Short mmCIF file of C-alpha atoms in Angstrom, two decimals:
data_model
loop_
_atom_site.label_atom_id
_atom_site.label_comp_id
_atom_site.label_asym_id
_atom_site.label_seq_id
_atom_site.Cartn_x
_atom_site.Cartn_y
_atom_site.Cartn_z
CA UNK J 53 68.56 70.56 107.15
CA UNK J 54 68.31 66.75 107.21
CA UNK J 55 71.28 65.59 109.27
CA UNK J 56 70.78 62.04 108.07
CA UNK J 57 70.84 62.88 104.36
CA UNK J 58 73.88 61.49 102.52
CA UNK J 59 76.88 63.81 102.14
CA UNK J 60 79.26 63.75 99.23
CA UNK J 61 82.04 62.52 101.49
CA UNK J 62 84.02 60.90 98.66
CA UNK J 63 84.69 64.33 97.18
CA UNK J 64 84.22 66.66 100.13
CA UNK J 65 85.20 65.12 103.48
CA UNK J 66 86.18 68.53 104.91
CA UNK J 67 82.99 70.40 105.81
CA UNK J 68 82.65 74.12 106.48
CA UNK J 69 80.32 74.46 109.49
CA UNK J 70 80.42 78.25 109.72
CA UNK J 71 81.57 80.73 112.32
CA UNK J 72 84.25 83.42 112.15
CA UNK J 73 87.76 83.77 113.42
CA UNK J 74 90.55 81.27 113.86
CA UNK J 75 89.86 77.81 112.40
CA UNK J 76 88.69 74.93 114.60
CA UNK J 77 88.78 71.38 113.25
CA UNK J 78 86.60 68.63 114.77
CA UNK J 79 87.71 65.00 114.31
CA UNK J 80 85.31 62.17 115.12
CA UNK J 81 86.00 58.82 116.71
CA UNK J 82 86.02 55.30 115.30
CA UNK J 83 82.70 54.48 113.59
CA UNK J 84 81.63 58.11 113.87
CA UNK J 85 81.24 60.82 111.26
CA UNK J 86 81.50 64.56 110.88
CA UNK J 87 77.81 64.74 111.75
CA UNK J 88 78.35 63.46 115.29
CA UNK J 89 79.42 66.98 116.26
CA UNK J 90 76.26 68.79 115.17
CA UNK J 91 74.89 69.30 118.70
CA UNK J 92 78.07 71.21 119.62
CA UNK J 93 78.46 73.42 116.58
CA UNK J 94 76.43 76.42 117.85
CA UNK J 95 78.65 77.11 120.88
CA UNK J 96 81.89 76.15 119.12
CA UNK J 97 81.17 78.75 116.41
CA UNK J 98 81.50 81.40 119.13
CA UNK J 99 85.21 80.56 119.30
CA UNK J 100 86.12 80.40 115.62
CA UNK J 101 85.39 79.15 112.13
CA UNK J 102 84.48 75.49 112.54
CA UNK J 103 85.29 72.63 110.17
CA UNK J 104 84.41 68.95 110.51
CA UNK J 105 85.99 66.00 108.72
CA UNK J 106 84.88 62.53 107.67
CA UNK J 107 87.79 60.16 108.23
CA UNK J 108 88.78 57.76 105.47
CA UNK J 109 87.00 54.42 105.74
CA UNK J 110 83.93 56.10 107.21
CA UNK J 111 81.55 56.48 104.30
CA UNK J 112 84.39 56.81 101.81
CA UNK J 113 87.32 54.59 100.76
CA UNK J 114 89.85 53.55 103.37
CA UNK J 115 93.59 53.91 102.75
CA UNK J 116 95.29 50.89 101.14
CA UNK J 117 97.16 50.33 104.40
CA UNK J 118 95.14 50.71 107.59
CA UNK J 119 97.81 52.42 109.63
CA UNK J 120 97.32 55.51 111.76
CA UNK J 121 99.90 57.28 109.64
CA UNK J 122 97.90 56.57 106.48
CA UNK J 123 94.75 58.08 107.99
CA UNK J 124 96.67 61.16 109.11
CA UNK J 125 98.22 61.50 105.64
CA UNK J 126 94.71 61.48 104.19
CA UNK J 127 93.70 64.19 106.66
CA UNK J 128 96.77 66.28 105.80
CA UNK J 129 96.04 66.00 102.09
CA UNK J 130 92.58 67.49 102.58
CA UNK J 131 93.82 70.15 104.98
CA UNK J 132 96.50 71.21 102.51
CA UNK J 133 93.81 71.33 99.85
CA UNK J 134 91.68 73.52 102.09
CA UNK J 135 94.57 75.90 102.67
CA UNK J 136 95.35 76.07 98.96
CA UNK J 137 91.69 76.88 98.30
CA UNK J 138 91.87 79.73 100.79
CA UNK J 139 89.49 78.21 103.31
CA UNK J 140 91.93 78.94 106.15
CA UNK J 141 95.47 80.27 106.28
CA UNK J 142 96.57 79.79 109.89
CA UNK J 143 97.08 76.87 112.29
CA UNK J 144 94.03 75.01 113.55
CA UNK J 145 92.71 74.27 116.99
CA UNK J 146 92.03 70.54 116.67
CA UNK J 147 89.31 68.92 118.79
CA UNK J 148 89.29 65.13 118.54
CA UNK J 149 87.29 62.34 120.11
CA UNK J 150 88.93 58.91 120.57
CA UNK J 151 90.44 58.00 117.19
CA UNK J 152 90.10 61.67 116.24
CA UNK J 153 92.11 62.63 119.30
CA UNK J 154 94.89 60.26 118.26
CA UNK J 155 94.84 61.65 114.73
CA UNK J 156 94.94 65.16 116.20
CA UNK J 157 98.10 64.60 118.19
CA UNK J 158 99.70 62.67 115.34
CA UNK J 159 98.96 65.68 113.13
CA UNK J 160 100.52 68.01 115.72
CA UNK J 161 103.57 65.74 115.93
CA UNK J 162 104.16 65.35 112.20
CA UNK J 163 102.91 68.71 110.88
CA UNK J 164 103.28 71.08 113.83
CA UNK J 165 102.79 74.14 111.65
CA UNK J 166 99.16 73.08 111.13
CA UNK J 167 98.13 72.91 114.80
CA UNK J 168 97.99 75.71 117.39
CA UNK J 169 96.05 73.91 120.17
CA UNK J 170 94.64 70.45 120.80
CA UNK J 171 91.74 68.79 122.64
CA UNK J 172 91.94 65.01 123.09
CA UNK J 173 88.82 63.25 124.37
CA UNK J 174 89.11 59.80 125.93
CA UNK J 175 92.10 58.41 124.04
CA UNK J 176 95.43 57.06 125.30
CA UNK J 177 98.73 56.17 123.61
CA UNK J 178 99.07 52.50 124.54
CA UNK J 179 96.45 49.78 124.02
CA UNK J 180 98.97 47.02 123.39
CA UNK J 181 97.68 43.54 124.05
CA UNK J 182 94.03 44.39 123.43
CA UNK J 183 92.14 42.82 120.55
CA UNK J 184 89.03 43.88 118.63
CA UNK J 185 88.15 40.41 117.35
CA UNK J 186 85.18 39.76 119.67
CA UNK J 187 84.00 43.33 119.25
CA UNK J 188 84.06 42.98 115.45
CA UNK J 189 82.09 39.74 115.64
CA UNK J 190 79.43 41.55 117.67
CA UNK J 191 79.24 44.37 115.12
CA UNK J 192 78.88 41.92 112.24
CA UNK J 193 75.84 40.46 114.04
CA UNK J 194 74.00 43.78 114.33
CA UNK J 195 70.49 43.49 112.83
CA UNK J 196 70.96 45.71 109.78
CA UNK J 197 69.22 47.60 108.47
CA UNK J 198 67.81 49.30 111.54
CA UNK J 199 64.33 50.27 110.29
CA UNK J 200 63.79 53.39 112.42
CA UNK J 201 65.33 55.86 114.83
CA UNK J 202 63.46 54.12 117.63
CA UNK J 203 65.05 50.80 116.69
CA UNK J 204 68.52 52.39 116.80
CA UNK J 205 67.91 53.98 120.19
CA UNK J 206 66.42 50.77 121.56
CA UNK J 207 69.42 48.72 120.42
CA UNK J 208 72.25 51.08 121.42
CA UNK J 209 70.72 53.26 124.13
CA UNK J 210 70.17 57.04 124.10
CA UNK J 211 73.81 58.17 123.94
CA UNK J 212 75.43 55.64 121.58
CA UNK J 213 72.16 55.47 119.66
CA UNK J 214 72.36 59.16 118.75
CA UNK J 215 76.03 58.77 117.85
CA UNK J 216 75.24 56.00 115.40
CA UNK J 217 72.11 57.70 114.05
CA UNK J 218 74.35 60.60 113.09
CA UNK J 219 76.96 58.29 111.58
CA UNK J 220 75.21 55.43 109.80
CA UNK J 221 74.05 55.65 106.18
CA UNK J 222 70.33 56.24 105.88
CA UNK J 223 68.77 54.38 102.96
CA UNK J 224 65.11 53.93 101.97
CA UNK J 225 64.79 50.76 104.08
CA UNK J 226 66.69 52.02 107.14
CA UNK J 227 70.12 52.68 108.66
CA UNK J 228 73.26 50.78 107.64
CA UNK J 229 76.80 50.79 108.99
CA UNK J 230 78.79 53.35 106.98
CA UNK J 231 81.95 51.30 106.55
CA UNK J 232 83.30 47.77 106.47
CA UNK J 233 83.43 45.88 109.76
CA UNK J 234 86.87 44.62 108.72
CA UNK J 235 88.10 48.19 108.34
CA UNK J 236 86.90 49.24 111.77
CA UNK J 237 88.33 46.05 113.26
CA UNK J 238 91.74 46.53 111.68
CA UNK J 239 91.96 50.18 112.75
CA UNK J 240 91.42 49.10 116.33
CA UNK J 241 93.64 46.05 116.02
CA UNK J 242 96.59 48.24 115.02
CA UNK J 243 96.29 50.07 118.34
CA UNK J 244 96.76 46.74 120.10
CA UNK J 245 100.15 46.17 118.45
CA UNK J 246 101.99 49.46 119.08
CA UNK J 247 102.05 52.60 121.17
CA UNK J 248 102.09 56.33 120.37
CA UNK J 249 103.99 57.69 123.37
CA UNK J 250 106.85 59.01 121.25
CA UNK J 251 104.52 61.01 119.02
CA UNK J 252 102.65 62.42 122.02
CA UNK J 253 105.93 63.44 123.66
CA UNK J 254 106.79 65.55 120.61
CA UNK J 255 103.57 67.63 120.79
CA UNK J 256 104.38 71.19 121.89
CA UNK J 257 101.04 73.00 121.65
CA UNK J 258 98.62 73.72 124.51
CA UNK J 259 96.49 70.63 125.06
CA UNK J 260 93.34 69.69 126.97
CA UNK J 261 92.97 66.00 127.81
CA UNK J 262 89.38 65.02 128.65
CA UNK J 263 88.75 61.60 130.19
CA UNK J 264 85.41 60.04 131.08
CA UNK J 265 85.00 58.48 134.51
CA UNK J 266 83.97 55.24 132.79
CA UNK J 267 86.76 55.43 130.25
CA UNK J 268 87.93 52.82 127.77
CA UNK J 269 91.52 54.04 128.15
CA UNK J 270 94.08 52.16 130.26
CA UNK J 271 94.18 53.45 133.83
CA UNK J 272 96.41 56.45 134.42
CA UNK J 273 97.60 57.00 130.86
CA UNK J 274 95.82 60.28 130.21
CA UNK J 275 97.13 61.68 133.51
CA UNK J 276 100.62 60.62 132.45
CA UNK J 277 100.09 62.35 129.09
CA UNK J 278 99.42 65.58 131.01
CA UNK J 279 102.67 65.14 132.93
CA UNK J 280 104.62 64.73 129.69
CA UNK J 281 102.95 67.50 127.69
CA UNK J 282 104.59 70.88 128.32
CA UNK J 283 101.24 72.73 128.22
CA UNK J 284 98.77 69.90 128.87
CA UNK J 285 95.80 69.86 131.27
CA UNK J 286 93.97 66.67 132.28
CA UNK J 287 90.25 66.83 133.18
CA UNK J 288 88.26 63.80 134.33
CA UNK J 289 84.49 64.11 133.79
CA UNK J 290 82.35 62.34 136.39
CA UNK J 291 79.47 60.09 135.29
CA UNK J 292 80.70 60.07 131.67
CA UNK J 293 81.46 57.14 129.43
CA UNK J 294 83.58 57.11 126.29
CA UNK J 295 81.30 59.57 124.47
CA UNK J 296 81.98 62.33 126.98
CA UNK J 297 80.76 65.13 124.70
CA UNK J 298 77.32 63.53 124.38
CA UNK J 299 77.14 61.76 127.76
CA UNK J 300 77.90 64.88 129.81
CA UNK J 301 77.59 67.69 127.24
CA UNK J 302 77.45 70.59 129.69
CA UNK J 303 80.54 69.48 131.61
CA UNK J 304 82.35 68.80 128.35
CA UNK J 305 81.37 72.22 127.03
CA UNK J 306 82.53 73.98 130.20
CA UNK J 307 85.95 72.32 130.03
CA UNK J 308 86.44 73.05 126.34
CA UNK J 309 85.16 76.63 126.56
CA UNK J 310 87.59 77.37 129.39
CA UNK J 311 90.44 75.95 127.32
CA UNK J 312 89.45 77.75 124.11
CA UNK J 313 89.12 81.02 126.01
CA UNK J 314 92.58 80.55 127.48
CA UNK J 315 94.33 79.71 124.19
CA UNK J 316 92.43 82.38 122.26
#
């Protein structure tokens, strides 16, 4: 299977990744894709039937309004479609990285009947005051297309490089960003104007909160989330950056397997 081959994400953003048992849904982070999870699928299949999802604006059209609620509504629409098609008929264990973690707890807050357990990786409720303007300018200056895998790894490094190799669109002349810079910027900019503490406080399912030692989240917020959540556990992974699941995959796996075993 060519992981870098285009997927029909416009029509089929919810992907069946195999396995048996209770459904597990994997949600990627900002500028990621469903394919960023492929290194973790073999062990996750041991815990249930795994699905991945390509968020709107990531290789397919973005919502008219770039609000978190609009992205979650898009997710819900496809999950409801999956249930109606008989793909799963019980609540999901949702595993989300960064933006996917936020979407996961927003889903649990607004449609609690759809979620039975939750893993949030390196995401916090309150980024107010931060801006993505300089970051977006840097992205716009990336030397696209990247002509080869080696060029991607050289530019981004081994961890982020693999993340973007799995996410970018591969065309005959190389790899291109799989969405508009303005879309990614505005998604992040919204987080700098509001907080999501109220939605987190309404989550009532067992939750695992994974934070990298070199996190992008404001200091102490994920620990505070664990204090608020009635069944929440906070784990800090040493020597890990924002992409904990790829930076320290064995430690990430151990934490998630322990949690999945407990909630199963």
